[in-house]
Coordinates of C-alpha atoms and ligand atoms in Angstrom, one line a residue:
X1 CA 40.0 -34.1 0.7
X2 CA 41.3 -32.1 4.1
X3 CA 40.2 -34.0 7.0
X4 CA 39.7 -31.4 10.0
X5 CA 38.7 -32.1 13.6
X6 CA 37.4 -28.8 14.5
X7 CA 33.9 -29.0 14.2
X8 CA 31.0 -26.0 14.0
X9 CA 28.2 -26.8 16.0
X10 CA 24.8 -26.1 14.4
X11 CA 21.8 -25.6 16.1
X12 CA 19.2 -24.9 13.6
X13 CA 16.0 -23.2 14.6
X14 CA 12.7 -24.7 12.4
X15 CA 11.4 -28.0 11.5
X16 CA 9.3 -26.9 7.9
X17 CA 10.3 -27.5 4.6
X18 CA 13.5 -25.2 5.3
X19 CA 14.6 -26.6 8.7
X20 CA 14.6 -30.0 6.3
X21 CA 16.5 -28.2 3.2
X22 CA 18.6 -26.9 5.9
X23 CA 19.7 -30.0 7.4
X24 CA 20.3 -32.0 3.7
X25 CA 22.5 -29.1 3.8
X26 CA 24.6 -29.4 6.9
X27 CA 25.4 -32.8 6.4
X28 CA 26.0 -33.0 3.0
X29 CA 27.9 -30.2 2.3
X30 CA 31.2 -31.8 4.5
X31 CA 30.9 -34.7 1.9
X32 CA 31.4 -32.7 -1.3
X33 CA 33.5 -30.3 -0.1
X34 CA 37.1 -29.3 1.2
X35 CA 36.1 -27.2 4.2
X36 CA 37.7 -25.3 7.1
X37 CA 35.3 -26.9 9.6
X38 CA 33.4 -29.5 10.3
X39 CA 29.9 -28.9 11.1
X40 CA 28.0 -30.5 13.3
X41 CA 24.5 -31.2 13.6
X42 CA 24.0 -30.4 17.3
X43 CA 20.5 -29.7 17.9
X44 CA 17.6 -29.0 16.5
X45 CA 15.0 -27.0 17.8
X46 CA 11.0 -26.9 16.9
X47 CA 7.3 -26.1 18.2
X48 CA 6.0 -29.5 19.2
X49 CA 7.9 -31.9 21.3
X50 CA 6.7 -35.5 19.4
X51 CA 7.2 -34.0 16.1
X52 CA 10.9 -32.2 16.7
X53 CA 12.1 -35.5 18.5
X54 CA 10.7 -37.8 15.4
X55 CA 12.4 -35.1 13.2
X56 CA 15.7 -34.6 15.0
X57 CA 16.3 -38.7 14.9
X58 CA 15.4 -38.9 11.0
X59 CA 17.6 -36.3 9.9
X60 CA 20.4 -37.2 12.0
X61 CA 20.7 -34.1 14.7
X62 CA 22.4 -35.3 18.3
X63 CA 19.9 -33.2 20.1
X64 CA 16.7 -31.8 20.3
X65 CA 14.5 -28.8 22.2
X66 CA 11.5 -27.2 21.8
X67 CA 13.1 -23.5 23.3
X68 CA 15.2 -21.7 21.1
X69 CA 16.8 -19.9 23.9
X70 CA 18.9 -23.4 24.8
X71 CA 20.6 -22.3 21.3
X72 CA 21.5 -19.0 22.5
X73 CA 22.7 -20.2 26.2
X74 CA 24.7 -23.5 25.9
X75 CA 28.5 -22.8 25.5
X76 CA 28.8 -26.2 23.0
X77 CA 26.8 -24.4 20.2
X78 CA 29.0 -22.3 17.9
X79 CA 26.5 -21.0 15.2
X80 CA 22.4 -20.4 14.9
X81 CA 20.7 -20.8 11.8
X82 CA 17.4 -19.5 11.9
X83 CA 14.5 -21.0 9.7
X84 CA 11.7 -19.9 11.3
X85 CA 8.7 -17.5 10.0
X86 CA 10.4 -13.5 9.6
X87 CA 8.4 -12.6 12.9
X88 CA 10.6 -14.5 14.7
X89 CA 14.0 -13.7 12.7
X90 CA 14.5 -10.5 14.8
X91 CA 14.3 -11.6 18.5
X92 CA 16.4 -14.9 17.2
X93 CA 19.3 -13.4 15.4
X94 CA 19.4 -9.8 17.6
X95 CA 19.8 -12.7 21.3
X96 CA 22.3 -15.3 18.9
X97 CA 24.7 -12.4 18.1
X98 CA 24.8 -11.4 21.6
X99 CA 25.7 -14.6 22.9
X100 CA 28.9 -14.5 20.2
X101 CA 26.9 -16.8 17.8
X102 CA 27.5 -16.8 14.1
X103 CA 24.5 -16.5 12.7
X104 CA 22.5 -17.7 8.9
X105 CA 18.9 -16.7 8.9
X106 CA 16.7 -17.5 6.3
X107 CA 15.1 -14.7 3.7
X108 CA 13.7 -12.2 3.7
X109 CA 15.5 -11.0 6.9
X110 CA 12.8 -9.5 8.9
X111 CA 9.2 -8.1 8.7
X112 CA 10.2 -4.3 9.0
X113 CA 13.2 -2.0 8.1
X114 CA 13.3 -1.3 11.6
X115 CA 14.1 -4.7 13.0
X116 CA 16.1 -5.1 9.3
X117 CA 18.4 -2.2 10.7
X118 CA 17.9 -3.2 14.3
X119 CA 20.0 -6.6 13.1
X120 CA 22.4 -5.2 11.1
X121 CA 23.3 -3.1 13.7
X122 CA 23.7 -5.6 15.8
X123 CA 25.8 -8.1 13.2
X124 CA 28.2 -4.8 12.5
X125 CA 29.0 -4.7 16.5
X126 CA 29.0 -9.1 16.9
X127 CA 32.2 -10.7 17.4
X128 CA 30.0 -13.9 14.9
X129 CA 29.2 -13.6 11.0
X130 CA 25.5 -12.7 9.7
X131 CA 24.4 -14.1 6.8
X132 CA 20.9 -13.7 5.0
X133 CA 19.4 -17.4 3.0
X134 CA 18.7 -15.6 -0.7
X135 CA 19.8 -18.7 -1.6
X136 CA 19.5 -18.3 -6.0
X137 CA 22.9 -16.8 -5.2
X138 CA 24.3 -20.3 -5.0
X139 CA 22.3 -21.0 -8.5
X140 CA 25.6 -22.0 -10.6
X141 CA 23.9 -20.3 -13.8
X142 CA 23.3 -17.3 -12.0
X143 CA 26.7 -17.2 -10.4
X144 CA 28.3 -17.6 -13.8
X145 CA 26.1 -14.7 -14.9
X146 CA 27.7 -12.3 -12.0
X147 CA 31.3 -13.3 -13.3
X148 CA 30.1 -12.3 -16.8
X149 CA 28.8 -9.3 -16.0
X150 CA 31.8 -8.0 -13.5
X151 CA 33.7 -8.7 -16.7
X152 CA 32.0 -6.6 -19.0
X153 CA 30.3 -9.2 -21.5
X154 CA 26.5 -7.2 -20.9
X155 CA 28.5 -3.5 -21.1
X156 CA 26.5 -0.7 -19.9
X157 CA 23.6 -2.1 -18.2
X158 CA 20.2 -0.9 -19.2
X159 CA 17.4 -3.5 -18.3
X160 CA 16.5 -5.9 -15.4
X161 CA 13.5 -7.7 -16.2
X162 CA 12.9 -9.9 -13.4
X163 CA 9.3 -12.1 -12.6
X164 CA 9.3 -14.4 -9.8
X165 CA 6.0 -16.5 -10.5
X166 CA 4.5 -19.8 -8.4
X167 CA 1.1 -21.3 -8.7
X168 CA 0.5 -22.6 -5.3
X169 CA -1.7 -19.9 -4.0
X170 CA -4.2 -20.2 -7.7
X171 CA -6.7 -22.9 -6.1
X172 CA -9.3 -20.5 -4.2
X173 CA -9.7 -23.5 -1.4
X174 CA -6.1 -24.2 -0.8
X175 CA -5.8 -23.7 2.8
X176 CA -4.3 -20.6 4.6
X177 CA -0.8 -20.7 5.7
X178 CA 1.4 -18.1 8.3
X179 CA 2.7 -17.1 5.0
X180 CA -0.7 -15.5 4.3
X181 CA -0.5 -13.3 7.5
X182 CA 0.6 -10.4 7.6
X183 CA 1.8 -10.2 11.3
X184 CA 3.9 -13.4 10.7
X185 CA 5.4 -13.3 7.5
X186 CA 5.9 -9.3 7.0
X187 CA 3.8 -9.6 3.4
X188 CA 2.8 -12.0 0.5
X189 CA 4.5 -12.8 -2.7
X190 CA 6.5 -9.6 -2.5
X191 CA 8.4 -10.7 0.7
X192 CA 8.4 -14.0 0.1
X193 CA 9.6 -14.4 -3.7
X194 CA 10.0 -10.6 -5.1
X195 CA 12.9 -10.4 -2.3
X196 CA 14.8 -13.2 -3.9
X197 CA 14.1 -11.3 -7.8
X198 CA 15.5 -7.8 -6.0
X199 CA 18.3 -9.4 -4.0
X200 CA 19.3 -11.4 -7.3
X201 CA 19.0 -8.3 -9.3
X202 CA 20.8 -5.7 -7.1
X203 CA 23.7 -8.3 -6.5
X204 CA 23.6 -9.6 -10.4
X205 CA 24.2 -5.9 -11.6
X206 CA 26.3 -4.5 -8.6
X207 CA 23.5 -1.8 -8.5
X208 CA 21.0 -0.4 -5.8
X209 CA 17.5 -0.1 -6.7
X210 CA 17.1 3.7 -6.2
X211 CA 13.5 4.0 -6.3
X212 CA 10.0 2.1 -7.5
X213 CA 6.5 2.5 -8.5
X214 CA 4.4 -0.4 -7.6
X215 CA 1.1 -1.8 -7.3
X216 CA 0.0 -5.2 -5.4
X217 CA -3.3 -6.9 -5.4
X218 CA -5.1 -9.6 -3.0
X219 CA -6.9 -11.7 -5.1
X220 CA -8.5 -14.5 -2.6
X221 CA -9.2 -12.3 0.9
X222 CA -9.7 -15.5 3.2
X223 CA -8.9 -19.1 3.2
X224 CA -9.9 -22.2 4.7
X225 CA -8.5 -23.0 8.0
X226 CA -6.1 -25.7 7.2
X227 CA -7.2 -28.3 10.5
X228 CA -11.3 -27.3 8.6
X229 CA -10.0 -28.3 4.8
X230 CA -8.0 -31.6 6.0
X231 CA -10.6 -32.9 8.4
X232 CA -10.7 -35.8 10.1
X233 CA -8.5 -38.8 8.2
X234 CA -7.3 -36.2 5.7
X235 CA -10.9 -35.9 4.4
X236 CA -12.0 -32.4 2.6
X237 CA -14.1 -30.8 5.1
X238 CA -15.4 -27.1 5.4
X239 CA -14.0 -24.8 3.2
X240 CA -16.5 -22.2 4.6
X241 CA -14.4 -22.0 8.0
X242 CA -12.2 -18.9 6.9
X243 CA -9.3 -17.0 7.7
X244 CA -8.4 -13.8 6.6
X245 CA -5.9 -12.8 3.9
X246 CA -3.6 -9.9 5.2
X247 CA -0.8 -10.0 2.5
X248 CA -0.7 -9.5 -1.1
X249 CA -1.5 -12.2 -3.9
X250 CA 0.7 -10.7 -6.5
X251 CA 3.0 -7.2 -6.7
X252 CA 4.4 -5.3 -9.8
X253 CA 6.3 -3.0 -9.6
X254 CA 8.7 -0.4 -12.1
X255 CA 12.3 0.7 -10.8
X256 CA 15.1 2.8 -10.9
X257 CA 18.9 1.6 -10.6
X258 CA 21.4 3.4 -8.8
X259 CA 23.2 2.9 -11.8
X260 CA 20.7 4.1 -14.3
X261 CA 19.1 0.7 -15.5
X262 CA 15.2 0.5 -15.6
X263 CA 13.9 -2.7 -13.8
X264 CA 10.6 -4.3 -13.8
X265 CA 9.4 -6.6 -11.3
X266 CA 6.6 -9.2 -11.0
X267 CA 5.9 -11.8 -8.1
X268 CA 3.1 -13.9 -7.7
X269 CA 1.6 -16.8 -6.5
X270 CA -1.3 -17.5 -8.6
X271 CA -0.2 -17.7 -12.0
X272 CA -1.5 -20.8 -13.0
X273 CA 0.9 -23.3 -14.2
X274 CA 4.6 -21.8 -13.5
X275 CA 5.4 -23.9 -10.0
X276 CA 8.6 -22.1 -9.2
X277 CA 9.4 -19.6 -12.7
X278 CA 12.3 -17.6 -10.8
X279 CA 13.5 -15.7 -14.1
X280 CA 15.4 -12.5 -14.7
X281 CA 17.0 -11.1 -17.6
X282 CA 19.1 -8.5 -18.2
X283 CA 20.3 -6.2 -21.4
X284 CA 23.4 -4.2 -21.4
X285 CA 24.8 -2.1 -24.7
X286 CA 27.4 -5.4 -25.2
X287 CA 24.9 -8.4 -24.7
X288 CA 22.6 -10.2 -22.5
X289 CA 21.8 -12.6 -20.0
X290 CA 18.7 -14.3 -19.2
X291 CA 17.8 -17.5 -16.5
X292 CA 14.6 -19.4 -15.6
X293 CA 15.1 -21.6 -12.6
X294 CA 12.8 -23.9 -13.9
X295 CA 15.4 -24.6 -16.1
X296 CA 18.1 -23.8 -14.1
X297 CA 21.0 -25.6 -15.3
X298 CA 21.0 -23.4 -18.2
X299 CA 21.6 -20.1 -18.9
X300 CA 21.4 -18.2 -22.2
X301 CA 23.8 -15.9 -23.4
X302 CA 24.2 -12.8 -26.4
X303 CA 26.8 -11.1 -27.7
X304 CA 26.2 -8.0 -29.7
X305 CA 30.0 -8.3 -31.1
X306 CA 29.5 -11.4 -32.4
X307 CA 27.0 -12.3 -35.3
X308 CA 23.8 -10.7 -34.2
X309 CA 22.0 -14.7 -36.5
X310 CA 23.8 -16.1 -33.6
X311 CA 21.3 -15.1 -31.0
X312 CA 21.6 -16.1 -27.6
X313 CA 23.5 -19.1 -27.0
X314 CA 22.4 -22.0 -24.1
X315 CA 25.2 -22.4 -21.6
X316 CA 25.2 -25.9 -19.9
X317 CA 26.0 -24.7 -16.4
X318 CA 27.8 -27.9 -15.3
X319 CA 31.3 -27.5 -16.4
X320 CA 34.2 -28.1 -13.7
X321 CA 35.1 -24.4 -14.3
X322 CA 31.6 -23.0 -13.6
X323 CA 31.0 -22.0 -10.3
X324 CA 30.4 -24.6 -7.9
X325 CA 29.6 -27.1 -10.6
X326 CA 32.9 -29.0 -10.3
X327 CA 32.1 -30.2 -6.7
X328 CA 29.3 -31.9 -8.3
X329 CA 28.6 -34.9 -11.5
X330 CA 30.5 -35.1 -14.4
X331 CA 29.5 -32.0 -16.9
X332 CA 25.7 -32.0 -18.2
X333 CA 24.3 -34.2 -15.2
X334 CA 22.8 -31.3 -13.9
X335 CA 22.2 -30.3 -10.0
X336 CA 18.3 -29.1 -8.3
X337 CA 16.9 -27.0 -5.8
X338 CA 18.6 -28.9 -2.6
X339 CA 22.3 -27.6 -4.1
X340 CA 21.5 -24.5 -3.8
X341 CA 21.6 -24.9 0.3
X342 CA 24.6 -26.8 0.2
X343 CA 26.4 -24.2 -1.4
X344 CA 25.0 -21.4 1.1
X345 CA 26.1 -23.7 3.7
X346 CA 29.6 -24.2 1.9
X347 CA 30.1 -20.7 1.9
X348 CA 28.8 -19.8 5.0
X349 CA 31.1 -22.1 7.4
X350 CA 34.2 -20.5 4.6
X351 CA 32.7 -17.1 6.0
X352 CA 33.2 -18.6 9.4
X353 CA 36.5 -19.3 8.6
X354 CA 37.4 -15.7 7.5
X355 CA 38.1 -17.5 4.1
X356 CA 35.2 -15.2 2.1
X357 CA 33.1 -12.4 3.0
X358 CA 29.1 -13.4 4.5
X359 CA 27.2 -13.0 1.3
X360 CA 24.7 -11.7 1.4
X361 CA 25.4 -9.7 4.5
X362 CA 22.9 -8.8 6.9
X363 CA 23.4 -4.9 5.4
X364 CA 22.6 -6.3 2.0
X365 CA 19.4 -8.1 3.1
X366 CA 18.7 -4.5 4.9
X367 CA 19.1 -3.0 1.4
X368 CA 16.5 -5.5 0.1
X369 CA 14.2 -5.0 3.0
X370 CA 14.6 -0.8 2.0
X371 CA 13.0 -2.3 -1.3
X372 CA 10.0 -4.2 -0.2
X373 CA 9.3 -1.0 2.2
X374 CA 9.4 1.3 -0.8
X375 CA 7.1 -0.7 -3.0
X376 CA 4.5 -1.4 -0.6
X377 CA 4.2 2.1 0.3
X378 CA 4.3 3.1 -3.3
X379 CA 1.2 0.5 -3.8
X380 CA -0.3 1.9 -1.0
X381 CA -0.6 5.1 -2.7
X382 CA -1.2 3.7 -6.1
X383 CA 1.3 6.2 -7.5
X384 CA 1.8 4.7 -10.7
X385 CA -2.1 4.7 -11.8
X386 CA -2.9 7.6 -14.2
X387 CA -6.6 7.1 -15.3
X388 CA -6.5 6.2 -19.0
X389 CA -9.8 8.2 -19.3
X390 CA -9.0 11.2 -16.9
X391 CA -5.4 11.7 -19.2
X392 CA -7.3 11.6 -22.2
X393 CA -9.3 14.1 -21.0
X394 CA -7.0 16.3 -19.5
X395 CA -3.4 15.8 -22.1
X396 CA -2.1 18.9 -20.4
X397 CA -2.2 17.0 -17.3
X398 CA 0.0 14.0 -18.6
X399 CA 3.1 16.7 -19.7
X400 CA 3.0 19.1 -16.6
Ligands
SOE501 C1 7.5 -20.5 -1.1 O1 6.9 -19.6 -2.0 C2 9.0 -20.7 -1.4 O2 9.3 -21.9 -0.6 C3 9.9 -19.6 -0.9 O3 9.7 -19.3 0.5 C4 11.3 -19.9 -1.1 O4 12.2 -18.9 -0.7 C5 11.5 -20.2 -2.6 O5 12.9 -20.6 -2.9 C6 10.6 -21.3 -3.1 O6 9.3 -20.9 -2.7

């Protein structure tokens, strides 16, 4: 293994359940991997004093703040990664690339094309790297998928069926979150999981989605206030203390590929009994690919040259070869979730390095961003609903 003295300082902006992913990442990536630097876990920043000090000395960072702006100004921090809700991604990353910062922020990149643009911009002019956190990218299965595609094995692509489905949202009494506000998290499912389906899809196939026709749907308006449901002791209390619902339960939504494939899209959160069902699959004239993250070792393959009784073969993705499997156990002791942020923090201090392009770059999260704004604006219009009784009525009206 290189040893290296020169480290990257980290301050890393968040204390939720991705400030924590985050830091498994920081410090275990160094210990499974050759790599350029060394990062350090300098300090971590977060909201409430008690909590962030408690956090920062369980996972291990030197130091600790509750302003993020000591990130920005201290000399002795090299890069920012920002896990923090996507109202805050814009203010953080736009000040951290000013002050020479490399910068990861976490997905999707902002709220708004405008502030999307406003930080790629910004990244295109900064002396740092930008990277955006669509972390599947570091899924080995769907890694392995990319090389087969780029080689040909699909052919002529022609589908992209992607669903992104989670559960945690089916309870009508679960309690409301900043991800349920629109102000603070941009929007709902769409944002939040579709983002991952269309980055995964657009960088899977090397294609743009051109253009969509979408619908979304709110099905629980308001929630409990989360300090009302826990109560005192942890106690169910008043579910009738409510807060408003601003973003969208569930979206679907039809698209067009630059490259003339036909997608179709679905992310939600409420259907019942798929926890984290990040699946996509995708048909080309020479074969297929398809993935579920819920099994996400695995990834199924066909080959229309071969003998069509064959059907689609299970890959074990934990072969030395595969992509970065051979870091990892010997071959079927599969990897989870947390690997996934090790290898985007693997990659991103390689980007550092100059070793390998930022993937995904802050103008490929803009892309993505381009998407969600296209599909909640075609919802908005409802563009794709022909009444099923006003056609049959009118057939002339279908054709013209
Ligand atoms: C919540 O829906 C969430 O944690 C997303 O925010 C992540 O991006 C996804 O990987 C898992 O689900």
């Amino acid at each position: 293994m290189t040893t290296t003295t020169s480290p990257l300082r980290i301050a890393l902006i968040g204390t939720g359940f991705m400030g924590r992913m985050h830091t498994q990442a920081w410090r275990t990536a160094p210990r499974f991997f050759d790599l350029p630097l060394a990062p350090e876990p300098a300090l971590l920043v977060g909201r409430r004093p008690d909590a962030t000090a408690e956090s920062a000395a369980r996972w291990g960072w030197n130091e600790h703040s509750v302003d993020w702006r000591e990130a920005i100004s201290r000399d002795d921090i090299d890069a920012v990664d920002i896990c923090t809700p996507g109202d805050t991604h814009a203010e953080i990353a736009l000040a951290a690339l000013a002050a020479g910062k490399h910068v990861l922020c976490e997905k999707p990149l902002a709220n708004t094309v405008a502030q999307a643009q406003e930080m790629t911009d910004a990244a295109s002019r900064a002396s740092g790297i930008a990277m955006c956190g669509f972390s599947y990218r570091r899924t080995p299965a769907l890694a392995l998928a990319r090389e087969l595609i780029a080689d040909g094995r699909v052919g002529e692509i022609r589908h992209v069926r992607a669903q992104y489905l989670q559960d945690w949202l089916s309870d009508p009494d679960s309690p409301h979150t900043w991800r349920l506000d629109r102000d603070r998290a941009g929007s709902g499912a769409l944002g939040d999981i579709g983002a991952h389906s269309i980055d995964t899809a657009q960088w899977l196939t090397g294609q743009d989605i051109a253009a969509v026709s979408a619908t979304v749907r709110t099905f629980v308006t308001s929630r409990p206030r989360r300090s009302a449901v826990e109560g005192l002791g942890g106690v169910a209390a008043d579910t009738s203390d409510r807060l408003p619902v601003s973003v969208d339960d569930a979206a679907a939504f039809t698209a067009r590929f630059a490259g003339g494939a036909l997608g179709v899209f679905e992310a939600t959160r409420m259907a019942t009994g798929r926890r984290n069902a990040n699946r996509i699959e995708i048909n080309g004239d020479r074969g297929s690919i398809a993935f579920d993250f819920e099994r996400m070792n695995e990834l199924e393959v066909y080959d229309a040259a071969a003998d069509a009784a064959q059907g689609f073969r299970r890959v074990q993705v934990t072969e030395a070869r595969h992509p970065y499997a051979g870091a990892w156990w010997p071959a079927g002791h599969g990897l989870g979730y947390e690997h996934l942020f090790t290898h985007q923090a693997v990659d991103f201090v390689r980007a550092v390095a100059g070793e390998i392009p930022p993937s995904p770059s802050f103008a490929d999260a803009l892309q993505v961003q381009r998407v969600l704004a296209a599909v909640e604006q075609s919802a908005a219009h409802d563009s794709i609903f022909t009444p099923v009784a006003a056609a049959a009525a009118d057939p002339e009206g279908i054709s013209s």
